[in-house]
């Protein structure tokens, strides 16, 4: 197992937590992670692009000029693709870009991404970002600054952690996500991954093994 320090709101070490090796020290399959990320980005596409064919554009019902005697190529409509204002040939049509990705593949890719970040020392655990019950962006950012100076930070919160969510939601370099929504793309695109202790327990499904500072 990998041991990570748990920091308090003040930025001091309050204990340590064991990260399970089967999740945070797994073999990273780059090809698998690439496939899962491509599928995730593809599923996010709207697919509402559309162009009109020559049968869908308005006008063009009248033959522009007579068939013979002009010396020009014969034309039957000014809405043919070669004319300005005409239809588009083989243009995009609405479609679904989503790809089928088995759950086991998604889980394996996420384990690989988290393991890569953990081995690089880019996974952090903190008790919380704000002391008390009142949200404070200033206080939350001050706590985050004691933890990491990365440009892109993924903060994983518990599903009911409204205090920290409201405190950090307006910071551009911080991406907030619930533990149950953690995914490969968000882990890989972030420089550092920060779990609250509550979110880590929620993600693992069981309380992580914790050692308090002072040997308790």
Tab-separated table of C-alpha atoms in Angstrom:
chain	number	residue	atom	x	y	z
A	1	UNK	CA	0.000	0.000	0.000
A	2	UNK	CA	0.942	3.634	-0.548
A	3	UNK	CA	0.890	5.908	2.482
A	4	UNK	CA	-0.222	9.515	2.030
A	5	UNK	CA	-0.244	12.246	4.645
A	6	UNK	CA	-3.613	13.667	5.669
A	7	UNK	CA	-3.476	17.428	6.075
A	8	UNK	CA	-5.681	19.535	8.299
A	9	UNK	CA	-7.398	22.786	7.338
A	10	UNK	CA	-4.387	24.645	8.728
A	11	UNK	CA	-2.093	22.751	6.344
A	12	UNK	CA	-0.395	20.679	9.053
A	13	UNK	CA	-0.111	16.900	9.056
A	14	UNK	CA	-2.892	15.362	11.119
A	15	UNK	CA	-2.202	11.726	10.241
A	16	UNK	CA	-1.710	9.388	7.320
A	17	UNK	CA	-3.891	7.140	5.217
A	18	UNK	CA	-3.223	3.895	3.369
A	19	UNK	CA	-4.149	3.887	-0.315
A	20	UNK	CA	-5.081	0.340	-1.463
A	21	UNK	CA	-2.527	-1.063	-3.890
A	22	UNK	CA	-5.182	-2.590	-6.153
A	23	UNK	CA	-6.475	0.918	-6.948
A	24	UNK	CA	-3.507	3.240	-6.430
A	25	UNK	CA	-0.629	0.957	-7.443
A	26	UNK	CA	-2.002	-0.878	-10.467
A	27	UNK	CA	-0.344	-1.305	-13.850
A	28	UNK	CA	-1.219	1.590	-16.166
A	29	UNK	CA	-2.415	0.414	-19.588
A	30	UNK	CA	-1.881	3.439	-21.834
A	31	UNK	CA	-3.819	2.018	-24.775
A	32	UNK	CA	-6.783	1.221	-22.540
A	33	UNK	CA	-6.783	4.682	-20.955
A	34	UNK	CA	-6.613	6.260	-24.417
A	35	UNK	CA	-9.581	4.228	-25.617
A	36	UNK	CA	-11.672	5.117	-22.564
A	37	UNK	CA	-10.820	8.827	-22.812
A	38	UNK	CA	-11.663	8.922	-26.531
A	39	UNK	CA	-14.993	7.229	-25.812
A	40	UNK	CA	-15.746	9.695	-23.005
A	41	UNK	CA	-14.993	12.719	-25.181
A	42	UNK	CA	-16.989	11.228	-28.050
A	43	UNK	CA	-20.003	10.724	-25.793
A	44	UNK	CA	-19.846	14.400	-24.835
A	45	UNK	CA	-20.309	15.505	-28.444
A	46	UNK	CA	-23.783	16.792	-29.319
A	47	UNK	CA	-23.754	15.459	-32.858
A	48	UNK	CA	-26.341	18.027	-33.989
A	49	UNK	CA	-24.364	19.204	-37.041
A	50	UNK	CA	-26.410	19.412	-40.255
A	51	UNK	CA	-26.091	20.771	-43.781
A	52	UNK	CA	-28.807	20.952	-46.423
A	53	UNK	CA	-28.694	18.928	-49.615
A	54	UNK	CA	-29.861	20.348	-52.965
A	55	UNK	CA	-33.287	18.903	-52.226
A	56	UNK	CA	-33.584	20.796	-48.952
A	57	UNK	CA	-32.441	24.331	-49.862
A	58	UNK	CA	-35.154	26.757	-50.931
A	59	UNK	CA	-35.556	27.931	-54.531
A	60	UNK	CA	-34.045	26.542	-57.683
A	61	UNK	CA	-37.261	25.234	-59.160
A	62	UNK	CA	-36.822	26.974	-62.491
A	63	UNK	CA	-34.242	25.950	-65.078
A	64	UNK	CA	-31.704	28.864	-65.101
A	65	UNK	CA	-31.421	28.997	-68.884
A	66	UNK	CA	-32.367	26.913	-71.883
A	67	UNK	CA	-30.787	23.546	-72.509
A	68	UNK	CA	-29.090	24.300	-75.822
A	69	UNK	CA	-27.643	27.176	-77.782
A	70	UNK	CA	-25.908	29.141	-75.015
A	71	UNK	CA	-22.510	27.491	-75.302
A	72	UNK	CA	-22.530	26.851	-71.581
A	73	UNK	CA	-22.882	23.617	-69.676
A	74	UNK	CA	-26.449	22.470	-69.222
A	75	UNK	CA	-27.962	23.273	-65.838
A	76	UNK	CA	-31.246	22.244	-64.320
A	77	UNK	CA	-31.194	24.199	-61.067
A	78	UNK	CA	-29.297	27.042	-59.401
A	79	UNK	CA	-29.352	25.014	-56.173
A	80	UNK	CA	-26.934	22.390	-57.460
A	81	UNK	CA	-23.745	22.055	-55.372
A	82	UNK	CA	-21.586	24.040	-57.809
A	83	UNK	CA	-23.673	27.207	-57.365
A	84	UNK	CA	-23.458	29.691	-54.477
A	85	UNK	CA	-26.505	29.112	-52.323
A	86	UNK	CA	-26.758	25.532	-53.536
A	87	UNK	CA	-26.869	22.359	-51.507
A	88	UNK	CA	-23.886	20.623	-49.881
A	89	UNK	CA	-22.649	17.258	-51.102
A	90	UNK	CA	-21.901	14.603	-48.467
A	91	UNK	CA	-22.192	17.146	-45.638
A	92	UNK	CA	-22.532	16.218	-41.956
A	93	UNK	CA	-25.841	14.919	-40.665
A	94	UNK	CA	-27.011	14.441	-37.056
A	95	UNK	CA	-25.483	11.347	-35.497
A	96	UNK	CA	-24.653	9.741	-32.168
A	97	UNK	CA	-20.911	9.647	-31.476
A	98	UNK	CA	-21.104	7.599	-28.278
A	99	UNK	CA	-19.103	4.394	-28.074
A	100	UNK	CA	-19.884	1.347	-25.998
A	101	UNK	CA	-17.312	0.956	-23.238
A	102	UNK	CA	-17.669	-1.950	-20.772
A	103	UNK	CA	-17.692	-1.012	-17.090
A	104	UNK	CA	-14.646	-3.179	-16.382
A	105	UNK	CA	-12.638	-1.259	-18.976
A	106	UNK	CA	-13.634	2.080	-17.430
A	107	UNK	CA	-12.716	0.823	-13.958
A	108	UNK	CA	-9.344	-0.534	-15.128
A	109	UNK	CA	-8.515	2.719	-16.917
A	110	UNK	CA	-9.393	4.750	-13.807
A	111	UNK	CA	-7.214	2.528	-11.635
A	112	UNK	CA	-4.333	3.012	-14.050
A	113	UNK	CA	-4.748	6.801	-14.083
A	114	UNK	CA	-4.949	7.052	-10.284
A	115	UNK	CA	-1.950	4.748	-9.891
A	116	UNK	CA	0.097	6.890	-12.261
A	117	UNK	CA	-0.722	10.016	-10.258
A	118	UNK	CA	-0.102	8.270	-6.918
A	119	UNK	CA	3.322	6.968	-7.983
A	120	UNK	CA	4.267	10.506	-9.007
A	121	UNK	CA	3.210	11.889	-5.612
A	122	UNK	CA	0.304	13.803	-7.154
A	123	UNK	CA	-2.475	12.332	-4.978
A	124	UNK	CA	-3.235	14.253	-1.794
A	125	UNK	CA	-5.713	13.821	1.053
A	126	UNK	CA	-7.058	16.636	3.211
A	127	UNK	CA	-9.597	16.810	6.015
A	128	UNK	CA	-11.310	19.873	4.543
A	129	UNK	CA	-10.661	23.255	2.986
A	130	UNK	CA	-12.722	25.467	5.277
A	131	UNK	CA	-12.978	25.592	9.059
A	132	UNK	CA	-16.405	26.165	10.533
A	133	UNK	CA	-19.769	26.038	8.767
A	134	UNK	CA	-19.572	29.130	6.545
A	135	UNK	CA	-18.261	28.846	2.957
A	136	UNK	CA	-15.175	30.931	2.147
A	137	UNK	CA	-13.373	30.910	-1.188
A	138	UNK	CA	-10.471	32.898	0.268
A	139	UNK	CA	-9.947	30.432	3.097
A	140	UNK	CA	-10.311	27.422	0.792
A	141	UNK	CA	-7.719	28.765	-1.659
A	142	UNK	CA	-5.338	29.521	1.181
A	143	UNK	CA	-5.631	25.908	2.325
A	144	UNK	CA	-5.193	24.631	-1.223
A	145	UNK	CA	-2.061	26.747	-1.664
A	146	UNK	CA	-0.467	24.962	1.300
A	147	UNK	CA	-1.162	21.638	-0.422
A	148	UNK	CA	-0.248	22.234	-4.074
A	149	UNK	CA	0.690	24.980	-6.518
A	150	UNK	CA	-0.361	23.009	-9.622
A	151	UNK	CA	-2.090	24.884	-12.426
A	152	UNK	CA	-4.858	22.309	-12.794
A	153	UNK	CA	-6.201	20.622	-9.690
A	154	UNK	CA	-8.909	17.978	-9.486
A	155	UNK	CA	-10.676	18.159	-6.126
A	156	UNK	CA	-12.780	15.127	-5.208
A	157	UNK	CA	-15.523	15.829	-2.681
A	158	UNK	CA	-18.164	13.777	-0.935
A	159	UNK	CA	-21.666	13.760	-2.378
A	160	UNK	CA	-23.019	15.820	0.556
A	161	UNK	CA	-20.033	18.156	0.999
A	162	UNK	CA	-21.746	21.445	0.114
A	163	UNK	CA	-19.420	23.593	2.252
A	164	UNK	CA	-16.238	22.819	0.322
A	165	UNK	CA	-18.090	22.713	-2.997
A	166	UNK	CA	-19.447	26.252	-2.618
A	167	UNK	CA	-16.069	27.480	-1.396
A	168	UNK	CA	-14.120	26.221	-4.434
A	169	UNK	CA	-16.596	26.238	-7.301
A	170	UNK	CA	-15.573	29.676	-8.638
A	171	UNK	CA	-11.833	28.983	-8.858
A	172	UNK	CA	-10.852	28.518	-12.559
A	173	UNK	CA	-7.890	26.213	-11.934
A	174	UNK	CA	-9.903	23.861	-9.730
A	175	UNK	CA	-12.230	21.223	-11.143
A	176	UNK	CA	-14.694	19.831	-8.610
A	177	UNK	CA	-16.171	16.365	-8.880
A	178	UNK	CA	-18.081	14.018	-6.605
A	179	UNK	CA	-16.396	10.769	-5.609
A	180	UNK	CA	-19.003	8.729	-7.448
A	181	UNK	CA	-18.343	10.628	-10.692
A	182	UNK	CA	-14.549	10.225	-10.721
A	183	UNK	CA	-13.350	9.311	-14.211
A	184	UNK	CA	-10.179	8.685	-16.204
A	185	UNK	CA	-10.252	11.879	-18.270
A	186	UNK	CA	-10.523	14.261	-15.312
A	187	UNK	CA	-7.695	12.461	-13.500
A	188	UNK	CA	-5.361	12.566	-16.507
A	189	UNK	CA	-6.065	16.191	-17.430
A	190	UNK	CA	-5.302	17.385	-13.891
A	191	UNK	CA	-1.810	17.957	-12.527
A	192	UNK	CA	-2.767	17.045	-8.952
A	193	UNK	CA	-5.665	15.064	-7.475
A	194	UNK	CA	-6.911	16.092	-4.035
A	195	UNK	CA	-9.347	13.935	-2.050
A	196	UNK	CA	-11.084	15.028	1.082
A	197	UNK	CA	-11.013	12.263	3.683
A	198	UNK	CA	-14.787	11.910	3.317
A	199	UNK	CA	-14.529	11.606	-0.476
A	200	UNK	CA	-11.762	8.987	-0.276
A	201	UNK	CA	-13.853	6.826	2.055
A	202	UNK	CA	-16.833	7.241	-0.274
A	203	UNK	CA	-14.757	6.342	-3.332
A	204	UNK	CA	-13.245	3.241	-1.719
A	205	UNK	CA	-16.592	2.150	-0.336
A	206	UNK	CA	-15.046	1.547	3.089
A	207	UNK	CA	-13.183	3.839	5.491
A	208	UNK	CA	-9.518	4.040	4.507
A	209	UNK	CA	-6.996	2.813	7.065
A	210	UNK	CA	-5.888	5.922	8.920
A	211	UNK	CA	-3.009	6.556	11.297
A	212	UNK	CA	-3.328	9.682	13.408
A	213	UNK	CA	-0.347	11.933	14.051
A	214	UNK	CA	1.315	10.993	17.311
A	215	UNK	CA	0.850	7.261	16.862
A	216	UNK	CA	-2.767	7.116	17.998
